[in-house]
Coordinates of C-alpha atoms in Angstrom, one line a residue:
M1 CA -138.3 -72.9 -190.5
T2 CA -141.3 -70.8 -189.5
S3 CA -141.7 -67.2 -190.3
S4 CA -144.4 -64.8 -191.4
D5 CA -144.6 -64.2 -195.2
S6 CA -145.8 -60.7 -194.7
P7 CA -143.6 -57.9 -196.1
D8 CA -143.6 -56.2 -192.7
N9 CA -142.3 -59.4 -191.1
A10 CA -139.4 -60.3 -193.4
A11 CA -136.0 -58.9 -194.0
E12 CA -135.7 -57.0 -197.3
T13 CA -133.1 -58.5 -199.6
P14 CA -131.3 -56.3 -202.1
E15 CA -131.0 -58.9 -204.8
T16 CA -133.4 -59.2 -207.7
P17 CA -133.4 -62.0 -210.4
A18 CA -132.2 -59.4 -213.0
A19 CA -129.2 -58.5 -210.9
R20 CA -127.8 -62.0 -210.4
T21 CA -124.4 -62.6 -211.8
G22 CA -121.6 -65.2 -211.2
V23 CA -122.6 -68.3 -209.2
A24 CA -126.0 -66.8 -208.5
A25 CA -126.7 -67.0 -212.3
M26 CA -125.5 -70.7 -212.5
D27 CA -127.2 -74.0 -211.8
W28 CA -125.8 -76.5 -209.4
A29 CA -124.1 -78.6 -212.1
A30 CA -122.0 -75.6 -213.1
A31 CA -121.5 -74.0 -209.7
S32 CA -120.5 -77.2 -207.9
A33 CA -117.4 -77.6 -210.0
D34 CA -115.8 -75.2 -207.5
H35 CA -115.0 -77.6 -204.6
Q36 CA -115.0 -74.9 -202.0
Y37 CA -118.4 -73.7 -203.1
R38 CA -119.7 -77.2 -203.0
A39 CA -118.4 -77.7 -199.4
A40 CA -120.1 -74.5 -198.4
V41 CA -123.4 -75.6 -199.8
V42 CA -123.2 -79.0 -198.1
D43 CA -122.6 -77.2 -194.8
L44 CA -125.5 -74.9 -195.5
L45 CA -127.9 -77.7 -196.3
G46 CA -126.6 -79.7 -193.4
A47 CA -127.3 -76.8 -191.0
L48 CA -130.7 -76.2 -192.5
A49 CA -131.6 -79.9 -192.3
Y50 CA -130.7 -80.3 -188.7
G51 CA -132.5 -77.0 -188.0
E52 CA -135.7 -78.3 -189.5
L53 CA -135.4 -81.6 -187.6
A54 CA -134.8 -79.7 -184.4
A55 CA -137.8 -77.5 -185.1
F56 CA -140.0 -80.5 -185.7
E57 CA -138.9 -82.0 -182.3
R58 CA -139.4 -78.7 -180.5
L59 CA -142.9 -78.0 -182.0
A60 CA -144.0 -81.6 -181.0
E61 CA -142.7 -80.9 -177.5
D62 CA -144.4 -77.5 -177.3
A63 CA -147.7 -79.1 -178.2
K64 CA -147.7 -80.6 -174.7
L65 CA -147.9 -77.1 -173.3
A66 CA -150.8 -76.1 -175.5
P67 CA -153.9 -75.1 -173.4
T68 CA -156.5 -76.6 -175.8
M69 CA -156.9 -79.6 -178.1
A70 CA -157.2 -77.2 -181.1
D71 CA -153.9 -75.6 -180.2
K72 CA -152.3 -79.0 -179.9
A73 CA -153.6 -80.0 -183.3
E74 CA -152.3 -76.7 -184.9
L75 CA -148.8 -77.2 -183.5
A76 CA -148.8 -80.8 -184.7
K77 CA -149.7 -79.7 -188.2
M78 CA -146.8 -77.2 -188.1
A79 CA -144.4 -79.9 -186.8
S80 CA -145.4 -82.1 -189.7
A81 CA -144.6 -79.3 -192.2
E82 CA -141.1 -78.9 -190.6
F83 CA -140.4 -82.6 -190.9
H84 CA -141.4 -82.4 -194.6
H85 CA -138.9 -79.6 -195.1
F86 CA -136.3 -81.8 -193.3
E87 CA -137.0 -84.6 -195.7
R88 CA -136.5 -82.4 -198.8
L89 CA -133.1 -81.3 -197.5
R90 CA -132.1 -84.8 -196.5
D91 CA -133.1 -86.1 -199.9
R92 CA -131.2 -83.3 -201.7
L93 CA -128.0 -84.1 -199.8
A94 CA -128.3 -87.7 -200.8
E95 CA -129.0 -86.7 -204.4
I96 CA -125.7 -84.7 -204.7
G97 CA -123.8 -87.7 -203.2
E98 CA -123.5 -86.5 -199.6
E99 CA -124.4 -88.6 -196.5
P100 CA -127.1 -86.5 -194.7
T101 CA -126.2 -87.5 -191.2
Q102 CA -122.6 -86.5 -191.7
A103 CA -123.6 -83.2 -193.2
M104 CA -125.8 -82.4 -190.2
E105 CA -123.4 -83.6 -187.5
P106 CA -121.2 -80.4 -187.3
F107 CA -124.3 -78.4 -186.4
V108 CA -125.9 -80.6 -183.7
A109 CA -124.1 -79.1 -180.8
A110 CA -124.9 -75.5 -181.8
Y111 CA -128.6 -76.1 -182.4
D112 CA -129.0 -78.3 -179.3
G113 CA -127.1 -75.7 -177.2
F114 CA -129.4 -72.9 -178.4
H115 CA -132.5 -74.9 -177.6
K116 CA -131.1 -75.9 -174.2
Q117 CA -130.3 -72.3 -173.4
T118 CA -133.7 -71.1 -174.5
A119 CA -136.1 -73.7 -173.3
P120 CA -139.5 -72.0 -172.8
S121 CA -141.1 -72.1 -169.4
D122 CA -144.7 -71.9 -170.7
W123 CA -146.9 -72.0 -173.8
L124 CA -146.5 -68.3 -174.6
E125 CA -142.7 -68.4 -174.4
G126 CA -142.7 -71.3 -176.8
L127 CA -144.8 -69.4 -179.3
V128 CA -142.6 -66.4 -179.1
K129 CA -139.5 -68.6 -179.5
A130 CA -140.8 -70.3 -182.6
Y131 CA -141.9 -67.0 -184.2
V132 CA -138.9 -64.8 -183.2
G133 CA -136.1 -67.3 -183.1
D134 CA -136.9 -69.2 -186.3
S135 CA -137.6 -66.0 -188.2
I136 CA -134.2 -64.6 -187.4
A137 CA -132.6 -67.8 -188.8
S138 CA -134.9 -67.6 -191.8
D139 CA -133.9 -64.1 -192.6
F140 CA -130.3 -65.0 -192.4
Y141 CA -130.7 -68.0 -194.8
R142 CA -132.7 -65.8 -197.3
E143 CA -129.9 -63.3 -197.4
V144 CA -127.4 -66.1 -198.1
A145 CA -129.8 -67.8 -200.7
A146 CA -129.6 -64.7 -202.9
R147 CA -126.0 -65.6 -203.6
L148 CA -126.4 -69.3 -204.2
D149 CA -126.8 -71.2 -207.5
S150 CA -130.3 -71.3 -208.9
D151 CA -131.1 -74.9 -207.9
T152 CA -129.9 -74.6 -204.3
R153 CA -131.5 -71.2 -204.0
A154 CA -134.9 -72.6 -205.0
L155 CA -134.6 -75.4 -202.4
V156 CA -133.5 -73.1 -199.6
L157 CA -136.4 -70.6 -200.2
A158 CA -138.9 -73.5 -200.5
V159 CA -138.0 -74.9 -197.1
L160 CA -138.2 -71.4 -195.5
D161 CA -141.8 -71.1 -196.5
D162 CA -144.2 -70.1 -193.8
T163 CA -145.8 -73.1 -192.0
G164 CA -148.5 -70.9 -190.5
H165 CA -146.8 -70.4 -187.1
G166 CA -146.3 -66.7 -187.6
G167 CA -150.0 -65.7 -187.8
F168 CA -150.9 -68.3 -185.1
A169 CA -148.3 -66.9 -182.7
V170 CA -149.3 -63.3 -183.3
E171 CA -153.0 -64.1 -182.6
K172 CA -152.3 -66.0 -179.4
V173 CA -149.7 -63.7 -178.0
R174 CA -151.7 -60.5 -178.6
A175 CA -154.8 -62.1 -177.1
A176 CA -152.8 -63.1 -174.0
I177 CA -151.5 -59.5 -173.6
D178 CA -155.0 -58.1 -174.1
A179 CA -156.1 -60.3 -171.3
D180 CA -153.2 -59.5 -169.0
P181 CA -151.0 -56.6 -170.1
R182 CA -148.3 -57.6 -167.6
V183 CA -147.5 -60.6 -169.9
G184 CA -146.1 -58.2 -172.5
G185 CA -143.1 -57.1 -170.4
R186 CA -142.1 -60.7 -169.6
L187 CA -142.4 -61.8 -173.2
A188 CA -140.5 -58.7 -174.5
L189 CA -137.5 -59.6 -172.2
W190 CA -137.7 -63.2 -173.4
A191 CA -137.7 -62.1 -177.1
R192 CA -134.7 -59.9 -176.6
R193 CA -132.8 -62.8 -175.0
L194 CA -133.8 -65.0 -178.0
M195 CA -132.5 -62.4 -180.4
G196 CA -129.1 -62.3 -178.7
E197 CA -128.8 -66.1 -178.4
A198 CA -129.8 -66.7 -182.0
L199 CA -127.3 -64.2 -183.4
S200 CA -124.5 -65.5 -181.2
Q201 CA -125.1 -69.1 -182.2
S202 CA -125.2 -68.1 -185.9
Q203 CA -121.9 -66.3 -185.7
R204 CA -120.3 -69.3 -183.9
V205 CA -121.5 -71.8 -186.5
V206 CA -120.2 -69.7 -189.4
A207 CA -116.9 -69.0 -187.7
D208 CA -116.4 -72.8 -187.1
R209 CA -117.0 -73.8 -190.7
D210 CA -114.3 -72.4 -193.0
A211 CA -116.2 -73.0 -196.3
L212 CA -119.2 -71.2 -195.0
S213 CA -117.4 -68.2 -193.6
T214 CA -115.3 -67.9 -196.7
M215 CA -118.4 -67.9 -198.9
L216 CA -120.1 -65.3 -196.7
V217 CA -117.3 -62.8 -196.9
G218 CA -116.8 -63.1 -200.6
G219 CA -114.1 -65.7 -201.0
V220 CA -116.4 -68.1 -202.8
A221 CA -119.2 -67.2 -205.2
D222 CA -120.7 -63.7 -204.8
G223 CA -120.3 -63.4 -201.1
F224 CA -120.8 -60.4 -198.8
D225 CA -118.1 -57.9 -198.3
L226 CA -117.6 -56.7 -194.7
A227 CA -119.8 -53.6 -195.2
E228 CA -122.6 -55.8 -196.7
V229 CA -122.4 -58.1 -193.7
G230 CA -123.1 -55.1 -191.5
R231 CA -126.0 -54.1 -193.7
M232 CA -127.4 -57.6 -193.6
F233 CA -127.5 -57.8 -189.9
S234 CA -129.1 -54.3 -189.8
R235 CA -131.9 -55.7 -192.1
I236 CA -132.3 -58.7 -189.8
T237 CA -132.5 -56.5 -186.7
E238 CA -135.1 -54.3 -188.4
A239 CA -137.2 -57.2 -189.4
H240 CA -137.0 -58.5 -185.8
T241 CA -138.2 -55.1 -184.5
K242 CA -141.2 -55.3 -186.9
R243 CA -142.1 -58.8 -185.7
M244 CA -142.0 -57.6 -182.1
A245 CA -144.4 -54.8 -183.0
A246 CA -146.7 -57.4 -184.6
L247 CA -146.7 -59.3 -181.4
G248 CA -147.5 -56.2 -179.4
L249 CA -144.1 -56.2 -177.7
A250 CA -141.4 -53.6 -177.3
A251 CA -138.2 -54.5 -179.2

């Protein structure tokens, strides 16, 4: 996943290491004794793994739209980082006795559908999509990670590390708007569409996977209650607004 690591560009999470209790205070060996929790984590890792693989493919494709050789090389480097993240998730699934392809399969249609619905028409739309769309997903996974066992939490946070796309996208988009202010309006509409599509796809994925949805609403581990779900999406929306401002776009 790609997202800026700036405090202004990331959703705030309420959890601190000192506040962790229950499953969040356990390691994988202890937490995975709960079969429903294990199923939820396998779903989560499968979704993340296919997301990273799709991000790799998309960045490699977006490189074809890059206006300069230097820009192509930068996107190729980011694509390589995404593939490395995919490999870590794939290897972890295999390590815990799960077949990676089977774990990813339930999420292929959702991810592919999202990317089909939000195919960029040019270089700038591709940059905004990677920065805004991926960051929304990263914020969601960080929120969930706070409630996972220590081993899974560490892996999830590691693969959400910034690949450099955030700063690169901000620099290029702001330069384009400075050169032609009319670009800003078009990209702002595009970013709002991405926000809506990303949230809709996330909700559909969770709703389709019983173990994931049960974990999120508190039935497994230390999940969110319904009020906290609302606060979580408020934090994600606030972070999106800050990213839009960083790009020079109206939310």
